[in-house]
Coordinates of C-alpha atoms in Angstrom, one line a residue:
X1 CA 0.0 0.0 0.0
X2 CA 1.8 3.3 -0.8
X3 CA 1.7 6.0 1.5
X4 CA 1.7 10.5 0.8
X5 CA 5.2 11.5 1.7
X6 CA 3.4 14.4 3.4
X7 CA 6.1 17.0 4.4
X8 CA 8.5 16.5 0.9
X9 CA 5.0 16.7 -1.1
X10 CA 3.8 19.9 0.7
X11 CA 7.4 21.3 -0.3
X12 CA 7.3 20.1 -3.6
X13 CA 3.9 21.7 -3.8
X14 CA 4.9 25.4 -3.3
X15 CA 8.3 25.3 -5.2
X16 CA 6.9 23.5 -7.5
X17 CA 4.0 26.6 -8.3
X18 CA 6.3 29.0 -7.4
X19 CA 8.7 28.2 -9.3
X20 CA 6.5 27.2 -12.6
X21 CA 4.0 29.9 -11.8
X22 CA 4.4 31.7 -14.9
X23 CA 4.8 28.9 -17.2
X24 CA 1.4 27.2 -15.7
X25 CA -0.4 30.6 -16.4
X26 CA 1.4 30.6 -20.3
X27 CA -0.1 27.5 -20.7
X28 CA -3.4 28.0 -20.1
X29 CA -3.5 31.6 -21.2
X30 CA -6.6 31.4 -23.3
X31 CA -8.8 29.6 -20.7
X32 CA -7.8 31.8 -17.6
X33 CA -8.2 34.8 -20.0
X34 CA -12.1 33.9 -21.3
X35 CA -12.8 33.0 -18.1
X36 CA -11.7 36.3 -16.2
X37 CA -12.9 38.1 -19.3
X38 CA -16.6 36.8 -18.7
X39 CA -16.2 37.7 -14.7
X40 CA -14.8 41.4 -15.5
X41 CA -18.1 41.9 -17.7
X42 CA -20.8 40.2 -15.1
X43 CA -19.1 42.7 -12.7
X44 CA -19.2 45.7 -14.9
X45 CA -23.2 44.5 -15.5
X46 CA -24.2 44.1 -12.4
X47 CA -22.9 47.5 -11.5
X48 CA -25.5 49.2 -13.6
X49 CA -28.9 48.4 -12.8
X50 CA -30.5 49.5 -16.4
X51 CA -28.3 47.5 -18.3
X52 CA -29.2 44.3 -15.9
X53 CA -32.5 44.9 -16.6
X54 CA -32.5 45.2 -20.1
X55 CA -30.3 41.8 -20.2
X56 CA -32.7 40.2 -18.1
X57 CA -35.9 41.5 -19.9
X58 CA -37.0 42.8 -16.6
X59 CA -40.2 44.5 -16.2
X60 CA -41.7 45.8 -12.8
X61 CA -44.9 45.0 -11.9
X62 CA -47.9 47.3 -11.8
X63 CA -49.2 45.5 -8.3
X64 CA -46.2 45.2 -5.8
X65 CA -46.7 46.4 -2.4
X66 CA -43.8 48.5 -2.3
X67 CA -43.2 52.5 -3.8
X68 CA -41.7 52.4 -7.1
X69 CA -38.5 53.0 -5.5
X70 CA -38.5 50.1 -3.1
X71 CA -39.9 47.5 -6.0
X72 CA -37.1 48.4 -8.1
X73 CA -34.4 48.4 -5.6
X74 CA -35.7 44.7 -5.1
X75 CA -35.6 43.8 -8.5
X76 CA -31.9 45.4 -8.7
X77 CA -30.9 43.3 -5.8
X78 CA -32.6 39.9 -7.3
X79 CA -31.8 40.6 -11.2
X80 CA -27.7 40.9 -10.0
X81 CA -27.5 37.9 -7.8
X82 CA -29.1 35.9 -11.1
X83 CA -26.0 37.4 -13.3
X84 CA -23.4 37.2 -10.7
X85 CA -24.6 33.4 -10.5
X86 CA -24.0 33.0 -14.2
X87 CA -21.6 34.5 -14.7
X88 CA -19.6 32.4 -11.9
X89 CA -20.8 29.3 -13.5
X90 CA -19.7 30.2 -17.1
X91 CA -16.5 31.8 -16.1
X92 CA -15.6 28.2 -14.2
X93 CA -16.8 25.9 -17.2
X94 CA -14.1 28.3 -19.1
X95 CA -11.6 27.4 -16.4
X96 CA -11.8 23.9 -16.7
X97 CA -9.4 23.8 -20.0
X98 CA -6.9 25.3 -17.6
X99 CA -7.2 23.9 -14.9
X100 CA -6.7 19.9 -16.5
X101 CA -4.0 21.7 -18.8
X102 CA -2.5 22.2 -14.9
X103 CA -2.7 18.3 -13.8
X104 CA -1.4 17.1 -17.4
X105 CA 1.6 19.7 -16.5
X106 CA 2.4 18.7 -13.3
X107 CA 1.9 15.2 -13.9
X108 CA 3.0 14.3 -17.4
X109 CA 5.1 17.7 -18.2
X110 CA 2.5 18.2 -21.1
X111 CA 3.3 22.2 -22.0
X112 CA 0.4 22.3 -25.0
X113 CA -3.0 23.2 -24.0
X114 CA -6.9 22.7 -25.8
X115 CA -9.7 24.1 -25.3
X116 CA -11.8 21.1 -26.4
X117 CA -10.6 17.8 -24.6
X118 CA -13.1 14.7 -24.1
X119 CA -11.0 15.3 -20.6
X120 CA -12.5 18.7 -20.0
X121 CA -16.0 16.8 -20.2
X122 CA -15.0 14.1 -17.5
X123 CA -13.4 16.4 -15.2
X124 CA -17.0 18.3 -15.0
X125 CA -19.0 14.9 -14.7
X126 CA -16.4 13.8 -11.9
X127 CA -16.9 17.3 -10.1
X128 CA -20.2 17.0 -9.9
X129 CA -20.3 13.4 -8.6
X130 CA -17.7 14.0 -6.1
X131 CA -20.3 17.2 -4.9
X132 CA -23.2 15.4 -4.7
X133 CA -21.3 12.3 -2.8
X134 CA -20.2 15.2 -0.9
X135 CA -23.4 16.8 -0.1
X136 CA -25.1 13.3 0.8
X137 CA -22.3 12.8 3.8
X138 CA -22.7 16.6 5.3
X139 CA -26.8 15.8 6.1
X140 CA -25.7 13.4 7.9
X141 CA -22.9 14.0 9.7
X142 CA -24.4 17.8 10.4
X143 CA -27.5 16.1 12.2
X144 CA -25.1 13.9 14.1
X145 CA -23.1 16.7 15.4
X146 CA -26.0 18.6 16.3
X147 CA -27.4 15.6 18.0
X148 CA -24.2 15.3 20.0
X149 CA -24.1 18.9 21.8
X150 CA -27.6 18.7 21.7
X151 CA -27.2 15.7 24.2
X152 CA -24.3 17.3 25.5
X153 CA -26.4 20.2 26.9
X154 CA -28.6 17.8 28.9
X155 CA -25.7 16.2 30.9
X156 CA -24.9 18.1 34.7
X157 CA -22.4 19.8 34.4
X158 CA -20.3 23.1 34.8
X159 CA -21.8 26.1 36.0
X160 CA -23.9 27.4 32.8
X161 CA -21.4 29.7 30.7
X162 CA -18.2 28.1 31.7
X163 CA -15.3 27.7 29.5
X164 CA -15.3 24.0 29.4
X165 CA -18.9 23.2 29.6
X166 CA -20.0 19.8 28.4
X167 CA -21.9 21.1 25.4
X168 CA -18.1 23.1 24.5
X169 CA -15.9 20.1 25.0
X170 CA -18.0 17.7 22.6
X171 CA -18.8 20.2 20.1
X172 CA -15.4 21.3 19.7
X173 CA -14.8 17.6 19.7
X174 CA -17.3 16.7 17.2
X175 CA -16.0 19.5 15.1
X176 CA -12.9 18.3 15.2
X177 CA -13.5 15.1 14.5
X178 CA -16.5 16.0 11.5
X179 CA -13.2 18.2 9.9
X180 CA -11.3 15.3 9.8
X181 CA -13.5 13.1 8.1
X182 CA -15.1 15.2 6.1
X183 CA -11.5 16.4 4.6
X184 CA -10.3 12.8 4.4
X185 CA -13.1 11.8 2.8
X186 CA -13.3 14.6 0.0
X187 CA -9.4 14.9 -0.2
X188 CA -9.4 10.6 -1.2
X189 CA -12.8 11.3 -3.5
X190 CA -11.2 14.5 -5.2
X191 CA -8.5 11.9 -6.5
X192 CA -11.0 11.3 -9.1
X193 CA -10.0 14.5 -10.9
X194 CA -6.5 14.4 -12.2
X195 CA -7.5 10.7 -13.1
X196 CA -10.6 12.3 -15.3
X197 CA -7.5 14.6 -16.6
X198 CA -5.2 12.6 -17.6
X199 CA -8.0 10.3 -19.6
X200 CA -8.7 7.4 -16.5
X201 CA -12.6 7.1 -15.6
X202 CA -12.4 9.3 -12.5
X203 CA -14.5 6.9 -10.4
X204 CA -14.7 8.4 -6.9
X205 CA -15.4 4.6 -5.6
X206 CA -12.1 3.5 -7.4
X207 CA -10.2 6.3 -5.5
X208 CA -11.6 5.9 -2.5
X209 CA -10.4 2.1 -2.3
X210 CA -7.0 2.9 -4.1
X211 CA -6.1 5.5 -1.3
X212 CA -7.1 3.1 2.0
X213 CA -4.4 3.9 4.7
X214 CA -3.7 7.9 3.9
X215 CA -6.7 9.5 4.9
X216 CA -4.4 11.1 8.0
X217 CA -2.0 11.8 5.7
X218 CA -4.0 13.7 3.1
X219 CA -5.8 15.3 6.0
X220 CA -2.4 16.6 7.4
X221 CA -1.2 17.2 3.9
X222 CA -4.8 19.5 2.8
X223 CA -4.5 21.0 6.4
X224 CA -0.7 22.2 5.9
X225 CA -1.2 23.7 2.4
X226 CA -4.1 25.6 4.1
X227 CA -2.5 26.9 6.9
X228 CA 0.8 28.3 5.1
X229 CA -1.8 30.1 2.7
X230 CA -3.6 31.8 5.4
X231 CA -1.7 34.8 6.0
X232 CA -1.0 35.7 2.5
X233 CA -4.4 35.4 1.8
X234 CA -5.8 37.9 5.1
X235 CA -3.1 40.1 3.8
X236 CA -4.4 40.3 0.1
X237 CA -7.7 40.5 1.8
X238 CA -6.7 43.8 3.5
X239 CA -5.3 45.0 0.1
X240 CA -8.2 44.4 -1.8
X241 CA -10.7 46.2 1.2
X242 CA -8.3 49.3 1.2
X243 CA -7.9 49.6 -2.8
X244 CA -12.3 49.1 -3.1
X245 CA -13.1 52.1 -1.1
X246 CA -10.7 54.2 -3.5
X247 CA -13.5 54.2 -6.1
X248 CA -10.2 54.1 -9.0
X249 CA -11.4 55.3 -11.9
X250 CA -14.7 54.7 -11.5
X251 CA -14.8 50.7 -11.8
X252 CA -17.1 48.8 -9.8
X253 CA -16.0 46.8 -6.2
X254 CA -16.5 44.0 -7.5
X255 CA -14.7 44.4 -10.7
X256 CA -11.6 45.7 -8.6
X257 CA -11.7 43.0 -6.0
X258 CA -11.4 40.6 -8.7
X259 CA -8.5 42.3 -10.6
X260 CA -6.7 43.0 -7.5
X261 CA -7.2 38.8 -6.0
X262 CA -6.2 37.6 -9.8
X263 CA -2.8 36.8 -8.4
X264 CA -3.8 35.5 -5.8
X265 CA -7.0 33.4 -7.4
X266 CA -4.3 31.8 -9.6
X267 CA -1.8 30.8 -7.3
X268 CA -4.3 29.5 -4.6
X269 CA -5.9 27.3 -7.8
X270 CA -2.5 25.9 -9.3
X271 CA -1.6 25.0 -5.3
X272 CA -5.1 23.0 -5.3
X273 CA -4.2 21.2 -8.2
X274 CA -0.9 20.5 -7.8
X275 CA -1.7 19.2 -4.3
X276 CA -4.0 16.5 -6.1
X277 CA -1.9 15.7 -9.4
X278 CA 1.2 15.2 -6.6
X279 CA -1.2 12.9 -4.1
X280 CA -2.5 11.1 -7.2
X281 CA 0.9 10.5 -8.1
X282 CA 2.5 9.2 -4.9
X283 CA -0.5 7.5 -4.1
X284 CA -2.1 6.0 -6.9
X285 CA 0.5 6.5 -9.8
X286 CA 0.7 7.6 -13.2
X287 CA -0.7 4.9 -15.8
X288 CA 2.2 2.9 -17.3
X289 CA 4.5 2.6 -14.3
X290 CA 4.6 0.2 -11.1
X291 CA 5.6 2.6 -8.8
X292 CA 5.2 6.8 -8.5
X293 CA 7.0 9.0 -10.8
X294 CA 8.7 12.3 -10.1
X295 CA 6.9 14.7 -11.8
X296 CA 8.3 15.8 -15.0
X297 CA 7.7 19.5 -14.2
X298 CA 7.9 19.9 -10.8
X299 CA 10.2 17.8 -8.9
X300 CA 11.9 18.8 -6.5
X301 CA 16.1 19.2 -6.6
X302 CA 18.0 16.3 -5.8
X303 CA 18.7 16.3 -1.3
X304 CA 15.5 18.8 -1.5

């Protein structure tokens, strides 16, 4: 059973993005370019109400309830949530040329990119199995941690208030523990998608059996990733509050939040999947060979 080198594969991770970052984004320059293009113009829509409106074919009704004012203000708010929505969907199904371009990089040093793979198509059926699986374990395990501080709340305890009450211990305990399954559990299903990438099935059963034995390990593995992204990302966070209330020349919030995170964005999503091509290489392995391959692209140097 082959194990996730977990501290060497976090490493190769970052210097692995950091030190392709610009060759990953050459690569997929068309996709990442359509698909920001399509976000910059839902934002610059859904900052002018008339336009949304006439996109929309909106017409306010003669018996509302409200002042003309009020009715429209509602309309506004609905009208812009419906494009934002859209446009979000769109602007992803754009992203997904990149984003397999990304595992086929990291895990086969492919440097050529398409816009039309049958693998494009798999990686969006495989997404959407992996978040309805997904969805069908949270009911579940939400009720049962709810059922546990709910029962928690009836046992004696401290003094009402305190710290350490019984109903904080075991809900910080069932939190705990629901993180670490729930993680484990999508981190082995999410497998499925540089498989769907680089042509395999991407059967989220088949993953989950191929990765029995790592589920701490990916856990640990996700959990460091996110934790040595934090603080850059509460920094660009900041950056992106302070530059929004400049109003600079006149664009909309939105559209200047986005421009400003676009680093970011891309960085964040080339760490995500180059933290599943590397598992699904180490773990699983790359068709063809008995035992995991460096990756091409990305390997770290020799006594790294």
């Amino acid at each position: 059973m082959r194990k996730l080198p977990v501290f060497r594969s976090v490493g190769e991770v970052f210097a692995g993005v950091t030190r392709h970052f610009f060759e990953l984004l050459r690569i997929a320059l068309v996709p990442v370019a359509l698909s920001f293009g399509v976000f910059a113009a839902a934002a610059f829509w859904v900052d002018d109400p008339e336009l949304v409106r006439w996109t929309l074919s909106i017409e306010l009704p003669e018996e509302t309830g409200l002042d003309e004012t009020d009715a429209l203000a509602e309309e506004d708010k609905r009208s812009r949530a419906i494009m934002f929505g859209l446009a979000v969907l769109a602007s992803y199904l754009i992203y997904v040329p990149a984003i397999v371009s990304w595992h086929r990089f990291v895990l086969y040093g492919e440097k050529t990119s398409s816009l039309l793979r049958w693998e494009d198509m798999r990686y969006v059926i495989s997404v959407i199995k992996i978040a309805l699986a997904f969805l069908f374990f949270l009911i579940p395990m939400g009720i049962a941690v709810a059922g546990i501080v709910w029962l928690a709340q009836k046992i004696p305890g401290l003094e009402e208030g305190a710290l350490l009450s019984p109903a904080g211990i075991s809900a910080a305990a069932a939190i705990a523990a629901g993180y670490v399954i729930a993680t484990g559990l999508l981190m082995r299903m999410s497998l499925a998608l540089p498989d769907a990438s680089i042509g395999g099935k991407g059967g989220i059963e088949d993953m989950i059996d191929r990765t029995r034995g790592n589920t701490w390990r990916l856990v640990g593995f996700n959990t460091l990733i996110l934790l040595a992204m934090l603080p850059i990302s509460v920094l660009y966070g900041f950056a992106a509050e302070f530059v929004m209330g400049l109003e600079i020349g006149g664009l909309s919030p939105t559209l200047l939040a986005a421009l400003i995170n676009m680093p970011l964005t891309l960085y964040l999503s080339m760490l995500s999947i180059t933290m599943l091509s590397v598992a699904y290489r180490e773990i699983v392995g790359l068709p063809g060979f008995g035992e995991p391959q460096a990756s091409p692209a990305i390997e770290l140097p020799a006594g790294a």
